[in-house]
Amino acid sequence: MNPVTHGLSGWVLGSALQLDRRDRALVTLAALSPDLDGAGLVVDLLRGDFALRRDYWEAWHHVLAHNLTFAVAVTGIALLLAHRRWLTGLLVFAVVHLHLLEDLVGSRGPDGYQWPIPYLAPFDRSLQLTWSGQWALNGWPNIALTLLLMVITGYLVWRQGWSFFAYFWRRGDEVLVKTLRGRFGEPSER
């Protein structure tokens, strides 16, 4: 699936359990983190021969970080950095697996190729997870899921008064919250 979908999934789950900003950021980043193994695409593009060969991207995407070993490593990092260590660690482990599930159900390429997920890598490459009903990467179910997550995220931003933008673009965050509250009114106190 699209990295935006992965990120929104993590943000929504972190918001559902009312984590503080740091812990919610850890959960959101963990939801995105398996796609770090797609960095080979940048190398291929910089080499200027992406149309001819896709060596690094095809060799390493869905291999290095789309597995149980990576989930455990990211969870360990979260346990060291989080305020609510065990809850955040559990959520981090869950969202890495949610990322894998989202890729399993919604990442079929235009040529019909289903990128398998080597769940037990690097220790055992024999278990390759695939699903015959996998949606196309640009298929309507992926688009619908992303739109649904955007609506939920918009609601959460309106309700809580801040978004993920607050971490790196304070002004953008303020404008987003002000726009949502200007359109839908101020949330009532609970």
PDB file of N, CA, C and O in Angstrom, residues 10-11 13-15 17-31 74-89 91-92 95 160 162-168 170:
ATOM      1  N   GLY A  10      -1.063   4.113  11.438  1.00  0.00           N
ATOM      2  CA  GLY A  10      -0.345   4.258  12.698  1.00  0.00           C
ATOM      3  C   GLY A  10      -0.850   5.431  13.514  1.00  0.00           C
ATOM      4  O   GLY A  10      -1.026   5.338  14.735  1.00  0.00           O
ATOM      5  N   TRP A  11      -1.109   6.557  12.844  1.00  0.00           N
ATOM      6  CA  TRP A  11      -1.587   7.752  13.532  1.00  0.00           C
ATOM      7  C   TRP A  11      -2.946   7.490  14.176  1.00  0.00           C
ATOM      8  O   TRP A  11      -3.185   7.848  15.335  1.00  0.00           O
ATOM      9  N   LEU A  13      -4.305   4.580  15.067  1.00  0.00           N
ATOM     10  CA  LEU A  13      -4.192   3.656  16.198  1.00  0.00           C
ATOM     11  C   LEU A  13      -3.575   4.334  17.421  1.00  0.00           C
ATOM     12  O   LEU A  13      -4.022   4.120  18.547  1.00  0.00           O
ATOM     13  N   GLY A  14      -2.549   5.147  17.206  1.00  0.00           N
ATOM     14  CA  GLY A  14      -1.952   5.884  18.325  1.00  0.00           C
ATOM     15  C   GLY A  14      -2.932   6.855  18.953  1.00  0.00           C
ATOM     16  O   GLY A  14      -2.933   7.058  20.169  1.00  0.00           O
ATOM     17  N   SER A  15      -3.796   7.431  18.134  1.00  0.00           N
ATOM     18  CA  SER A  15      -4.800   8.365  18.638  1.00  0.00           C
ATOM     19  C   SER A  15      -5.906   7.641  19.389  1.00  0.00           C
ATOM     20  O   SER A  15      -6.451   8.164  20.362  1.00  0.00           O
ATOM     21  N   LEU A  17      -5.795   5.199  21.354  1.00  0.00           N
ATOM     22  CA  LEU A  17      -5.431   4.903  22.738  1.00  0.00           C
ATOM     23  C   LEU A  17      -4.894   6.119  23.472  1.00  0.00           C
ATOM     24  O   LEU A  17      -4.332   6.009  24.551  1.00  0.00           O
ATOM     25  N   GLN A  18      -5.070   7.285  22.868  1.00  0.00           N
ATOM     26  CA  GLN A  18      -4.721   8.559  23.484  1.00  0.00           C
ATOM     27  C   GLN A  18      -3.291   8.595  24.024  1.00  0.00           C
ATOM     28  O   GLN A  18      -3.046   8.984  25.164  1.00  0.00           O
ATOM     29  N   LEU A  19      -2.366   8.197  23.194  1.00  0.00           N
ATOM     30  CA  LEU A  19      -0.954   8.292  23.558  1.00  0.00           C
ATOM     31  C   LEU A  19      -0.523   9.749  23.518  1.00  0.00           C
ATOM     32  O   LEU A  19      -1.117  10.563  22.807  1.00  0.00           O
ATOM     33  N   ASP A  20       0.521  10.079  24.256  1.00  0.00           N
ATOM     34  CA  ASP A  20       1.040  11.444  24.181  1.00  0.00           C
ATOM     35  C   ASP A  20       1.754  11.618  22.834  1.00  0.00           C
ATOM     36  O   ASP A  20       1.885  10.688  22.048  1.00  0.00           O
ATOM     37  N   ARG A  21       2.203  12.826  22.587  1.00  0.00           N
ATOM     38  CA  ARG A  21       2.771  13.150  21.271  1.00  0.00           C
ATOM     39  C   ARG A  21       3.982  12.280  20.920  1.00  0.00           C
ATOM     40  O   ARG A  21       4.105  11.817  19.800  1.00  0.00           O
ATOM     41  N   ARG A  22       4.873  12.074  21.858  1.00  0.00           N
ATOM     42  CA  ARG A  22       6.068  11.280  21.564  1.00  0.00           C
ATOM     43  C   ARG A  22       5.686   9.840  21.230  1.00  0.00           C
ATOM     44  O   ARG A  22       6.138   9.280  20.238  1.00  0.00           O
ATOM     45  N   ASP A  23       4.853   9.248  22.050  1.00  0.00           N
ATOM     46  CA  ASP A  23       4.487   7.851  21.842  1.00  0.00           C
ATOM     47  C   ASP A  23       3.674   7.677  20.562  1.00  0.00           C
ATOM     48  O   ASP A  23       3.839   6.712  19.822  1.00  0.00           O
ATOM     49  N   ARG A  24       2.808   8.651  20.280  1.00  0.00           N
ATOM     50  CA  ARG A  24       2.042   8.583  19.027  1.00  0.00           C
ATOM     51  C   ARG A  24       2.966   8.714  17.821  1.00  0.00           C
ATOM     52  O   ARG A  24       2.777   8.040  16.818  1.00  0.00           O
ATOM     53  N   ALA A  25       3.982   9.546  17.927  1.00  0.00           N
ATOM     54  CA  ALA A  25       4.954   9.665  16.831  1.00  0.00           C
ATOM     55  C   ALA A  25       5.704   8.340  16.645  1.00  0.00           C
ATOM     56  O   ALA A  25       5.942   7.919  15.507  1.00  0.00           O
ATOM     57  N   LEU A  26       6.075   7.693  17.746  1.00  0.00           N
ATOM     58  CA  LEU A  26       6.756   6.400  17.636  1.00  0.00           C
ATOM     59  C   LEU A  26       5.875   5.373  16.932  1.00  0.00           C
ATOM     60  O   LEU A  26       6.353   4.613  16.074  1.00  0.00           O
ATOM     61  N   VAL A  27       4.602   5.350  17.266  1.00  0.00           N
ATOM     62  CA  VAL A  27       3.685   4.397  16.637  1.00  0.00           C
ATOM     63  C   VAL A  27       3.516   4.729  15.148  1.00  0.00           C
ATOM     64  O   VAL A  27       3.559   3.844  14.289  1.00  0.00           O
ATOM     65  N   THR A  28       3.363   6.003  14.831  1.00  0.00           N
ATOM     66  CA  THR A  28       3.191   6.414  13.436  1.00  0.00           C
ATOM     67  C   THR A  28       4.434   6.090  12.616  1.00  0.00           C
ATOM     68  O   THR A  28       4.344   5.546  11.512  1.00  0.00           O
ATOM     69  N   LEU A  29       5.601   6.410  13.161  1.00  0.00           N
ATOM     70  CA  LEU A  29       6.845   6.108  12.439  1.00  0.00           C
ATOM     71  C   LEU A  29       7.060   4.607  12.293  1.00  0.00           C
ATOM     72  O   LEU A  29       7.555   4.139  11.257  1.00  0.00           O
ATOM     73  N   ALA A  30       6.672   3.848  13.299  1.00  0.00           N
ATOM     74  CA  ALA A  30       6.785   2.387  13.209  1.00  0.00           C
ATOM     75  C   ALA A  30       5.890   1.841  12.109  1.00  0.00           C
ATOM     76  O   ALA A  30       6.262   0.888  11.412  1.00  0.00           O
ATOM     77  N   ALA A  31       4.716   2.448  11.921  1.00  0.00           N
ATOM     78  CA  ALA A  31       3.817   2.006  10.857  1.00  0.00           C
ATOM     79  C   ALA A  31       4.428   2.235   9.479  1.00  0.00           C
ATOM     80  O   ALA A  31       4.159   1.488   8.538  1.00  0.00           O
ATOM     81  N   VAL A  74      12.323  -2.855  15.967  1.00  0.00           N
ATOM     82  CA  VAL A  74      11.639  -1.568  16.094  1.00  0.00           C
ATOM     83  C   VAL A  74      10.915  -1.478  17.435  1.00  0.00           C
ATOM     84  O   VAL A  74      10.909  -0.430  18.087  1.00  0.00           O
ATOM     85  N   THR A  75      10.337  -2.576  17.874  1.00  0.00           N
ATOM     86  CA  THR A  75       9.674  -2.606  19.179  1.00  0.00           C
ATOM     87  C   THR A  75      10.680  -2.340  20.292  1.00  0.00           C
ATOM     88  O   THR A  75      10.396  -1.592  21.237  1.00  0.00           O
ATOM     89  N   GLY A  76      11.874  -2.922  20.194  1.00  0.00           N
ATOM     90  CA  GLY A  76      12.917  -2.681  21.192  1.00  0.00           C
ATOM     91  C   GLY A  76      13.300  -1.216  21.272  1.00  0.00           C
ATOM     92  O   GLY A  76      13.452  -0.664  22.372  1.00  0.00           O
ATOM     93  N   ILE A  77      13.421  -0.567  20.129  1.00  0.00           N
ATOM     94  CA  ILE A  77      13.743   0.865  20.101  1.00  0.00           C
ATOM     95  C   ILE A  77      12.618   1.665  20.759  1.00  0.00           C
ATOM     96  O   ILE A  77      12.868   2.566  21.561  1.00  0.00           O
ATOM     97  N   ALA A  78      11.379   1.316  20.438  1.00  0.00           N
ATOM     98  CA  ALA A  78      10.231   2.026  21.032  1.00  0.00           C
ATOM     99  C   ALA A  78      10.196   1.856  22.548  1.00  0.00           C
ATOM    100  O   ALA A  78       9.881   2.804  23.273  1.00  0.00           O
ATOM    101  N   LEU A  79      10.521   0.668  23.017  1.00  0.00           N
ATOM    102  CA  LEU A  79      10.524   0.433  24.467  1.00  0.00           C
ATOM    103  C   LEU A  79      11.542   1.331  25.171  1.00  0.00           C
ATOM    104  O   LEU A  79      11.339   1.752  26.309  1.00  0.00           O
ATOM    105  N   LEU A  80      12.628   1.640  24.486  1.00  0.00           N
ATOM    106  CA  LEU A  80      13.652   2.520  25.069  1.00  0.00           C
ATOM    107  C   LEU A  80      13.238   3.991  25.053  1.00  0.00           C
ATOM    108  O   LEU A  80      13.619   4.756  25.934  1.00  0.00           O
ATOM    109  N   LEU A  81      12.446   4.395  24.056  1.00  0.00           N
ATOM    110  CA  LEU A  81      12.141   5.810  23.862  1.00  0.00           C
ATOM    111  C   LEU A  81      10.776   6.259  24.387  1.00  0.00           C
ATOM    112  O   LEU A  81      10.557   7.450  24.595  1.00  0.00           O
ATOM    113  N   ALA A  82       9.865   5.349  24.577  1.00  0.00           N
ATOM    114  CA  ALA A  82       8.482   5.704  24.886  1.00  0.00           C
ATOM    115  C   ALA A  82       8.291   6.117  26.341  1.00  0.00           C
ATOM    116  O   ALA A  82       9.029   5.696  27.229  1.00  0.00           O
ATOM    117  N   HIS A  83       7.268   6.929  26.560  1.00  0.00           N
ATOM    118  CA  HIS A  83       6.842   7.261  27.920  1.00  0.00           C
ATOM    119  C   HIS A  83       6.043   6.105  28.515  1.00  0.00           C
ATOM    120  O   HIS A  83       6.335   5.645  29.601  1.00  0.00           O
ATOM    121  N   ARG A  84       5.027   5.682  27.803  1.00  0.00           N
ATOM    122  CA  ARG A  84       4.227   4.526  28.225  1.00  0.00           C
ATOM    123  C   ARG A  84       4.804   3.313  27.494  1.00  0.00           C
ATOM    124  O   ARG A  84       4.295   2.871  26.479  1.00  0.00           O
ATOM    125  N   ARG A  85       5.892   2.809  28.035  1.00  0.00           N
ATOM    126  CA  ARG A  85       6.719   1.828  27.342  1.00  0.00           C
ATOM    127  C   ARG A  85       5.970   0.599  26.842  1.00  0.00           C
ATOM    128  O   ARG A  85       6.083   0.241  25.671  1.00  0.00           O
ATOM    129  N   TRP A  86       5.257  -0.081  27.695  1.00  0.00           N
ATOM    130  CA  TRP A  86       4.672  -1.368  27.299  1.00  0.00           C
ATOM    131  C   TRP A  86       3.512  -1.188  26.339  1.00  0.00           C
ATOM    132  O   TRP A  86       3.389  -1.938  25.369  1.00  0.00           O
ATOM    133  N   LEU A  87       2.679  -0.197  26.575  1.00  0.00           N
ATOM    134  CA  LEU A  87       1.566   0.051  25.661  1.00  0.00           C
ATOM    135  C   LEU A  87       2.095   0.481  24.293  1.00  0.00           C
ATOM    136  O   LEU A  87       1.666  -0.037  23.257  1.00  0.00           O
ATOM    137  N   THR A  88       3.038   1.403  24.300  1.00  0.00           N
ATOM    138  CA  THR A  88       3.599   1.877  23.038  1.00  0.00           C
ATOM    139  C   THR A  88       4.354   0.756  22.337  1.00  0.00           C
ATOM    140  O   THR A  88       4.226   0.582  21.118  1.00  0.00           O
ATOM    141  N   GLY A  89       5.125  -0.030  23.082  1.00  0.00           N
ATOM    142  CA  GLY A  89       5.842  -1.157  22.481  1.00  0.00           C
ATOM    143  C   GLY A  89       4.894  -2.153  21.846  1.00  0.00           C
ATOM    144  O   GLY A  89       5.131  -2.640  20.729  1.00  0.00           O
ATOM    145  N   LEU A  91       1.860  -1.507  20.736  1.00  0.00           N
ATOM    146  CA  LEU A  91       1.295  -0.866  19.543  1.00  0.00           C
ATOM    147  C   LEU A  91       2.295  -0.819  18.397  1.00  0.00           C
ATOM    148  O   LEU A  91       1.921  -1.013  17.237  1.00  0.00           O
ATOM    149  N   VAL A  92       3.554  -0.556  18.697  1.00  0.00           N
ATOM    150  CA  VAL A  92       4.582  -0.539  17.659  1.00  0.00           C
ATOM    151  C   VAL A  92       4.681  -1.916  17.002  1.00  0.00           C
ATOM    152  O   VAL A  92       4.706  -2.034  15.770  1.00  0.00           O
ATOM    153  N   VAL A  95       1.572  -2.295  14.799  1.00  0.00           N
ATOM    154  CA  VAL A  95       1.492  -1.514  13.555  1.00  0.00           C
ATOM    155  C   VAL A  95       2.509  -1.958  12.526  1.00  0.00           C
ATOM    156  O   VAL A  95       2.262  -1.830  11.322  1.00  0.00           O
ATOM    157  N   GLN A 160      -8.685  16.822  18.734  1.00  0.00           N
ATOM    158  CA  GLN A 160      -7.573  16.974  19.674  1.00  0.00           C
ATOM    159  C   GLN A 160      -6.830  18.293  19.528  1.00  0.00           C
ATOM    160  O   GLN A 160      -6.104  18.698  20.421  1.00  0.00           O
ATOM    161  N   TRP A 162      -4.453  19.130  17.257  1.00  0.00           N
ATOM    162  CA  TRP A 162      -3.104  19.066  16.670  1.00  0.00           C
ATOM    163  C   TRP A 162      -3.005  17.854  15.758  1.00  0.00           C
ATOM    164  O   TRP A 162      -3.768  16.906  15.873  1.00  0.00           O
ATOM    165  N   SER A 163      -2.051  17.914  14.834  1.00  0.00           N
ATOM    166  CA  SER A 163      -1.855  16.839  13.868  1.00  0.00           C
ATOM    167  C   SER A 163      -0.393  16.416  13.888  1.00  0.00           C
ATOM    168  O   SER A 163       0.426  16.978  14.613  1.00  0.00           O
ATOM    169  N   PHE A 164      -0.069  15.464  13.063  1.00  0.00           N
ATOM    170  CA  PHE A 164       1.315  15.019  12.960  1.00  0.00           C
ATOM    171  C   PHE A 164       2.222  16.141  12.454  1.00  0.00           C
ATOM    172  O   PHE A 164       3.417  16.152  12.730  1.00  0.00           O
ATOM    173  N   PHE A 165       1.654  17.094  11.737  1.00  0.00           N
ATOM    174  CA  PHE A 165       2.438  18.236  11.263  1.00  0.00           C
ATOM    175  C   PHE A 165       3.081  19.003  12.413  1.00  0.00           C
ATOM    176  O   PHE A 165       4.091  19.671  12.232  1.00  0.00           O
ATOM    177  N   ALA A 166       2.500  18.928  13.605  1.00  0.00           N
ATOM    178  CA  ALA A 166       3.014  19.672  14.758  1.00  0.00           C
ATOM    179  C   ALA A 166       4.470  19.328  15.059  1.00  0.00           C
ATOM    180  O   ALA A 166       5.183  20.136  15.650  1.00  0.00           O
ATOM    181  N   TYR A 167       4.920  18.165  14.650  1.00  0.00           N
ATOM    182  CA  TYR A 167       6.303  17.761  14.924  1.00  0.00           C
ATOM    183  C   TYR A 167       7.324  18.511  14.079  1.00  0.00           C
ATOM    184  O   TYR A 167       8.457  18.691  14.500  1.00  0.00           O
ATOM    185  N   PHE A 168       6.917  18.914  12.881  1.00  0.00           N
ATOM    186  CA  PHE A 168       7.919  19.495  11.986  1.00  0.00           C
ATOM    187  C   PHE A 168       7.442  20.738  11.240  1.00  0.00           C
ATOM    188  O   PHE A 168       8.228  21.386  10.560  1.00  0.00           O
ATOM    189  N   ARG A 170       4.889  23.594  12.505  1.00  0.00           N
ATOM    190  CA  ARG A 170       3.939  24.139  13.471  1.00  0.00           C
ATOM    191  C   ARG A 170       2.882  25.007  12.784  1.00  0.00           C
ATOM    192  O   ARG A 170       1.698  24.893  13.073  1.00  0.00           O
TER     193      ARG A 170
END
